[in-house]
Amino acid sequence: GENVEQHPSTLSVQEGDSAVIKCTYSDSASNYFPWYKQELGKRPQLIIDIRSNVGEKKDQRIAVTLNKTAKHFSLHITETQPEDSAVYFCAASKRSQGNLIFGKGTKLSVKP
Amino acid sequence: DAGVIQSPRHEVTEMGQEVTLRCKPISGHNSLFWYRQTMMRGLELLIYFNNNVPIDDSGMPEDRFSAKMPNASFSTLKIQPSEPRDSAVYFCASRSNGAETQYFGPGTRLLVL
C-alpha cells in the first residue's frame, strides 16, 4: 500500500523567512496530494492541494510543487508569520479509492 | 453549513468500559472517514464508508473496534472494551462524491484510565 514520508518533523524559522516541508510517496498510482494545517487542539484543515497533472500550484504565500518522476512533493511558505505556526500534514491518495494516507506531520514554529 | 459534527468532544472512561463516538457528516456528502490521531502514530485511517457502505476497514486495530453508518447523516465508532492504549483524538471527516477534499470534524478527545 501507499506510504508517505514527511520531513522535517520540526522546523523553526524567523518571521519573514521561508519554510519548506517535503514529502515522498511510494505508490506511483497516487494522483492527489493535499496539505493540511492543524493548529494546537484544532482539526486539520486543507490549505492547498495538487493533482498529478499539475507540477506547481500557488495560493498567495503558499505553494506546492510535485515531481511525479521522483515521487515527491513539497510545501513552500514564504514571508512566514507567527500565525503560520502549526503542524502541517501532507497526504496522498488515488482518487478512485478516496482514502488519504498522511505523513507524520511537521511542527512549524515561526519566531517573531 | 454546520460542518462535520462530532460528539462527545471529550470522553474520560475507565478501562473495560464501552465507548461510543458519534459523527454527523456534512449534508450531501457521500463518504465518511474515521481517523485516530496519536503522537506516536500520527493520523491513521481506521475505516471509511461510501454511501453508508464500509469500503475499507483495514485500519481498524482489532475486534474491539466497530463502526456503523445506519444512514447518510450518522455514523458511530464503538470501542468495547476500551483500553488505555485507545487514548487518542478520534476525527471524523466527510467528502462529497466527485470531490477530493475531506472536511474534518472537531474531534473527540478520548482518555481511557
mmCIF file of C-alpha atoms in Angstrom:
data_model
loop_
_atom_site.group_PDB
_atom_site.id
_atom_site.type_symbol
_atom_site.label_atom_id
_atom_site.label_comp_id
_atom_site.label_asym_id
_atom_site.label_seq_id
_atom_site.Cartn_x
_atom_site.Cartn_y
_atom_site.Cartn_z
ATOM 1 C CA GLY A 1 0.000 0.000 0.000
ATOM 2 C CA GLU A 2 0.870 3.670 -0.068
ATOM 3 C CA ASN A 3 3.481 5.054 2.324
ATOM 4 C CA VAL A 4 4.091 8.765 2.826
ATOM 5 C CA GLU A 5 7.292 10.060 4.415
ATOM 6 C CA GLN A 6 7.466 13.672 5.617
ATOM 7 C CA HIS A 7 10.478 15.759 6.587
ATOM 8 C CA PRO A 8 11.471 17.517 8.718
ATOM 9 C CA SER A 9 9.474 16.607 11.811
ATOM 10 C CA THR A 10 10.137 20.014 13.329
ATOM 11 C CA LEU A 11 11.057 23.295 11.684
ATOM 12 C CA SER A 12 11.815 26.617 13.308
ATOM 13 C CA VAL A 13 12.129 29.790 11.242
ATOM 14 C CA GLN A 14 12.337 33.502 11.848
ATOM 15 C CA GLU A 15 9.327 35.604 10.932
ATOM 16 C CA GLY A 16 9.621 36.672 7.317
ATOM 17 C CA ASP A 17 11.770 33.717 6.277
ATOM 18 C CA SER A 18 10.585 30.910 4.023
ATOM 19 C CA ALA A 19 9.709 27.393 5.149
ATOM 20 C CA VAL A 20 9.847 24.242 3.065
ATOM 21 C CA ILE A 21 8.366 20.864 4.003
ATOM 22 C CA LYS A 22 8.996 17.808 1.860
ATOM 23 C CA CYS A 23 7.104 14.562 1.360
ATOM 24 C CA THR A 24 7.744 11.414 -0.624
ATOM 25 C CA TYR A 25 5.226 8.763 -1.579
ATOM 26 C CA SER A 26 5.639 5.180 -2.681
ATOM 27 C CA ASP A 27 2.656 4.373 -4.908
ATOM 28 C CA SER A 28 3.084 5.747 -8.420
ATOM 29 C CA ALA A 29 -0.701 5.449 -8.900
ATOM 30 C CA SER A 30 -1.344 8.184 -6.324
ATOM 31 C CA ASN A 31 -2.598 11.290 -8.047
ATOM 32 C CA TYR A 32 -3.972 13.643 -5.401
ATOM 33 C CA PHE A 33 -1.788 15.403 -2.827
ATOM 34 C CA PRO A 34 -3.366 17.700 -0.237
ATOM 35 C CA TRP A 35 -1.722 19.623 2.571
ATOM 36 C CA TYR A 36 -3.471 20.151 5.895
ATOM 37 C CA LYS A 37 -2.692 22.617 8.668
ATOM 38 C CA GLN A 38 -3.547 21.707 12.248
ATOM 39 C CA GLU A 39 -3.342 24.294 14.977
ATOM 40 C CA LEU A 40 -2.992 23.142 18.557
ATOM 41 C CA GLY A 41 -6.180 21.469 19.757
ATOM 42 C CA LYS A 42 -7.953 22.059 16.450
ATOM 43 C CA ARG A 43 -8.980 19.951 13.488
ATOM 44 C CA PRO A 44 -6.812 19.510 10.367
ATOM 45 C CA GLN A 45 -7.834 21.985 7.661
ATOM 46 C CA LEU A 46 -6.984 21.845 3.993
ATOM 47 C CA ILE A 47 -4.723 24.707 2.899
ATOM 48 C CA ILE A 48 -3.752 23.656 -0.607
ATOM 49 C CA ASP A 49 -3.790 20.598 -2.833
ATOM 50 C CA ILE A 50 -2.312 19.499 -6.130
ATOM 51 C CA ARG A 51 -3.253 16.885 -8.668
ATOM 52 C CA SER A 52 -0.849 14.796 -10.670
ATOM 53 C CA ASN A 53 -1.479 16.607 -13.933
ATOM 54 C CA VAL A 54 -0.007 19.800 -12.469
ATOM 55 C CA GLY A 55 3.582 20.485 -11.431
ATOM 56 C CA GLU A 56 3.036 23.544 -9.265
ATOM 57 C CA LYS A 57 0.215 25.437 -7.620
ATOM 58 C CA LYS A 58 0.313 28.697 -5.734
ATOM 59 C CA ASP A 59 -2.098 30.473 -3.406
ATOM 60 C CA GLN A 60 -0.792 33.767 -2.029
ATOM 61 C CA ARG A 61 2.088 32.904 0.321
ATOM 62 C CA ILE A 62 1.835 29.133 -0.030
ATOM 63 C CA ALA A 63 2.817 26.951 -2.955
ATOM 64 C CA VAL A 64 3.088 23.257 -3.616
ATOM 65 C CA THR A 65 5.326 21.533 -6.143
ATOM 66 C CA LEU A 66 5.060 17.972 -7.392
ATOM 67 C CA ASN A 67 7.698 15.800 -9.040
ATOM 68 C CA LYS A 68 5.934 12.668 -10.257
ATOM 69 C CA THR A 69 9.101 11.043 -11.551
ATOM 70 C CA ALA A 70 10.817 11.286 -8.189
ATOM 71 C CA LYS A 71 7.534 10.778 -6.302
ATOM 72 C CA HIS A 72 7.919 13.743 -4.059
ATOM 73 C CA PHE A 73 6.042 16.942 -3.358
ATOM 74 C CA SER A 74 6.794 19.970 -1.250
ATOM 75 C CA LEU A 75 5.027 22.788 0.566
ATOM 76 C CA HIS A 76 6.588 26.239 0.404
ATOM 77 C CA ILE A 77 5.517 29.060 2.705
ATOM 78 C CA THR A 78 7.027 32.472 2.012
ATOM 79 C CA GLU A 79 7.117 35.520 4.295
ATOM 80 C CA THR A 80 6.200 33.394 7.284
ATOM 81 C CA GLN A 81 4.152 34.915 10.087
ATOM 82 C CA PRO A 82 3.643 33.777 13.706
ATOM 83 C CA GLU A 83 0.125 32.611 12.799
ATOM 84 C CA ASP A 84 1.680 30.097 10.405
ATOM 85 C CA SER A 85 2.895 28.185 13.469
ATOM 86 C CA ALA A 86 1.109 24.826 13.423
ATOM 87 C CA VAL A 87 1.565 21.193 12.447
ATOM 88 C CA TYR A 88 1.427 20.601 8.707
ATOM 89 C CA PHE A 89 0.485 17.240 7.206
ATOM 90 C CA CYS A 90 0.957 16.072 3.674
ATOM 91 C CA ALA A 91 -1.156 13.245 2.259
ATOM 92 C CA ALA A 92 -1.556 11.169 -0.871
ATOM 93 C CA SER A 93 -4.388 9.240 -2.412
ATOM 94 C CA LYS A 94 -5.635 7.577 -5.534
ATOM 95 C CA ARG A 95 -8.795 9.482 -6.290
ATOM 96 C CA SER A 96 -10.673 6.374 -7.261
ATOM 97 C CA GLN A 97 -10.190 4.918 -3.780
ATOM 98 C CA GLY A 98 -10.650 8.054 -1.805
ATOM 99 C CA ASN A 99 -8.705 7.338 1.369
ATOM 100 C CA LEU A 100 -5.843 9.636 2.298
ATOM 101 C CA ILE A 101 -2.522 8.352 3.600
ATOM 102 C CA PHE A 102 -0.955 11.016 5.797
ATOM 103 C CA GLY A 103 2.640 11.832 6.571
ATOM 104 C CA LYS A 104 3.647 12.071 10.232
ATOM 105 C CA GLY A 105 3.474 15.852 10.275
ATOM 106 C CA THR A 106 5.871 18.800 10.592
ATOM 107 C CA LYS A 107 5.658 21.135 13.552
ATOM 108 C CA LEU A 108 6.450 24.603 12.233
ATOM 109 C CA SER A 109 7.383 27.338 14.679
ATOM 110 C CA VAL A 110 7.670 30.910 13.418
ATOM 111 C CA LYS A 111 9.560 33.137 15.831
ATOM 112 C CA PRO A 112 8.629 36.830 15.897
ATOM 113 C CA ASP B 1 -23.476 24.768 6.851
ATOM 114 C CA ALA B 2 -22.627 23.376 10.279
ATOM 115 C CA GLY B 3 -19.704 21.303 9.078
ATOM 116 C CA VAL B 4 -18.931 17.840 10.396
ATOM 117 C CA ILE B 5 -20.312 17.390 13.895
ATOM 118 C CA GLN B 6 -18.804 15.026 16.435
ATOM 119 C CA SER B 7 -19.881 14.098 19.932
ATOM 120 C CA PRO B 8 -18.817 13.938 22.607
ATOM 121 C CA ARG B 9 -15.908 16.386 22.325
ATOM 122 C CA HIS B 10 -14.213 14.870 25.350
ATOM 123 C CA GLU B 11 -14.613 11.477 26.929
ATOM 124 C CA VAL B 12 -12.930 10.082 30.022
ATOM 125 C CA THR B 13 -13.661 6.483 30.854
ATOM 126 C CA GLU B 14 -12.217 3.571 32.721
ATOM 127 C CA MET B 15 -10.559 0.591 31.152
ATOM 128 C CA GLY B 16 -13.091 -2.063 30.190
ATOM 129 C CA GLN B 17 -15.950 0.343 29.582
ATOM 130 C CA GLU B 18 -17.712 0.701 26.256
ATOM 131 C CA VAL B 19 -17.141 3.942 24.383
ATOM 132 C CA THR B 20 -19.322 5.232 21.544
ATOM 133 C CA LEU B 21 -18.228 8.137 19.375
ATOM 134 C CA ARG B 22 -20.699 9.830 17.059
ATOM 135 C CA CYS B 23 -20.398 11.705 13.808
ATOM 136 C CA LYS B 24 -22.750 13.657 11.592
ATOM 137 C CA PRO B 25 -21.220 14.354 8.170
ATOM 138 C CA ILE B 26 -21.834 17.468 6.110
ATOM 139 C CA SER B 27 -25.224 17.227 4.455
ATOM 140 C CA GLY B 28 -24.925 15.810 0.947
ATOM 141 C CA HIS B 29 -21.523 14.241 1.490
ATOM 142 C CA ASN B 30 -21.397 10.593 0.487
ATOM 143 C CA SER B 31 -18.136 9.457 2.022
ATOM 144 C CA LEU B 32 -17.292 9.351 5.704
ATOM 145 C CA PHE B 33 -13.913 8.631 7.278
ATOM 146 C CA TRP B 34 -12.854 7.795 10.836
ATOM 147 C CA TYR B 35 -9.270 8.678 11.838
ATOM 148 C CA ARG B 36 -7.294 8.249 15.022
ATOM 149 C CA GLN B 37 -4.524 10.688 15.939
ATOM 150 C CA THR B 38 -1.758 9.981 18.444
ATOM 151 C CA MET B 39 1.679 11.474 18.939
ATOM 152 C CA MET B 40 3.353 8.177 18.172
ATOM 153 C CA ARG B 41 1.391 7.087 15.102
ATOM 154 C CA GLY B 42 0.114 10.345 13.669
ATOM 155 C CA LEU B 43 -3.157 10.397 11.724
ATOM 156 C CA GLU B 44 -4.338 6.893 10.904
ATOM 157 C CA LEU B 45 -7.366 5.989 8.823
ATOM 158 C CA LEU B 46 -9.490 3.466 10.697
ATOM 159 C CA ILE B 47 -12.383 2.935 8.296
ATOM 160 C CA TYR B 48 -14.267 4.708 5.576
ATOM 161 C CA PHE B 49 -17.769 4.459 4.192
ATOM 162 C CA ASN B 50 -19.166 5.378 0.813
ATOM 163 C CA ASN B 51 -22.939 5.686 0.522
ATOM 164 C CA ASN B 52 -23.222 4.139 4.000
ATOM 165 C CA VAL B 53 -21.293 1.013 2.968
ATOM 166 C CA PRO B 54 -17.915 0.226 4.591
ATOM 167 C CA ILE B 55 -15.303 0.291 1.836
ATOM 168 C CA ASP B 56 -12.033 -0.153 3.695
ATOM 169 C CA ASP B 57 -11.759 -1.193 7.342
ATOM 170 C CA SER B 58 -8.173 -2.417 7.172
ATOM 171 C CA GLY B 59 -7.134 0.271 9.623
ATOM 172 C CA MET B 60 -9.419 -0.911 12.417
ATOM 173 C CA PRO B 61 -6.966 -2.047 15.080
ATOM 174 C CA GLU B 62 -8.779 -5.114 16.344
ATOM 175 C CA ASP B 63 -12.135 -6.649 17.065
ATOM 176 C CA ARG B 64 -12.711 -4.298 19.950
ATOM 177 C CA PHE B 65 -13.369 -1.564 17.395
ATOM 178 C CA SER B 66 -16.513 -1.455 15.300
ATOM 179 C CA ALA B 67 -18.131 1.215 13.144
ATOM 180 C CA LYS B 68 -21.567 1.621 11.659
ATOM 181 C CA MET B 69 -23.292 4.031 9.348
ATOM 182 C CA PRO B 70 -27.020 3.309 9.527
ATOM 183 C CA ASN B 71 -27.928 6.273 7.331
ATOM 184 C CA ALA B 72 -26.358 9.089 5.354
ATOM 185 C CA SER B 73 -26.351 11.504 8.269
ATOM 186 C CA PHE B 74 -24.982 9.450 11.141
ATOM 187 C CA SER B 75 -22.083 7.173 11.999
ATOM 188 C CA THR B 76 -20.744 5.624 15.194
ATOM 189 C CA LEU B 77 -17.383 4.258 16.221
ATOM 190 C CA LYS B 78 -17.554 1.904 19.167
ATOM 191 C CA ILE B 79 -14.760 0.544 21.336
ATOM 192 C CA GLN B 80 -15.664 -2.365 23.576
ATOM 193 C CA PRO B 81 -13.897 -2.993 25.879
ATOM 194 C CA SER B 82 -11.744 0.131 25.955
ATOM 195 C CA GLU B 83 -8.071 0.037 26.940
ATOM 196 C CA PRO B 84 -5.639 2.799 27.972
ATOM 197 C CA ARG B 85 -3.808 2.476 24.638
ATOM 198 C CA ASP B 86 -7.003 3.594 22.891
ATOM 199 C CA SER B 87 -6.478 7.079 24.316
ATOM 200 C CA ALA B 88 -6.264 9.410 21.335
ATOM 201 C CA VAL B 89 -8.128 12.049 19.387
ATOM 202 C CA TYR B 90 -10.659 10.499 17.030
ATOM 203 C CA PHE B 91 -11.603 12.545 13.984
ATOM 204 C CA CYS B 92 -14.457 12.041 11.609
ATOM 205 C CA ALA B 93 -14.243 13.538 8.115
ATOM 206 C CA SER B 94 -16.629 13.665 5.195
ATOM 207 C CA ARG B 95 -16.338 14.189 1.474
ATOM 208 C CA SER B 96 -18.666 14.734 -1.420
ATOM 209 C CA ASN B 97 -18.707 12.223 -4.281
ATOM 210 C CA GLY B 98 -16.764 13.567 -7.218
ATOM 211 C CA ALA B 99 -14.680 15.834 -4.993
ATOM 212 C CA GLU B 100 -11.406 15.087 -3.240
ATOM 213 C CA THR B 101 -11.382 17.422 -0.263
ATOM 214 C CA GLN B 102 -12.083 15.842 3.091
ATOM 215 C CA TYR B 103 -13.536 18.070 5.790
ATOM 216 C CA PHE B 104 -12.692 17.154 9.334
ATOM 217 C CA GLY B 105 -14.866 17.408 12.400
ATOM 218 C CA PRO B 106 -13.573 18.923 15.652
ATOM 219 C CA GLY B 107 -12.582 15.508 17.013
ATOM 220 C CA THR B 108 -13.301 13.562 20.183
ATOM 221 C CA ARG B 109 -10.525 13.510 22.747
ATOM 222 C CA LEU B 110 -10.681 10.109 24.444
ATOM 223 C CA LEU B 111 -8.862 9.248 27.645
ATOM 224 C CA VAL B 112 -9.076 5.709 28.955
ATOM 225 C CA LEU B 113 -7.830 5.360 32.515
#
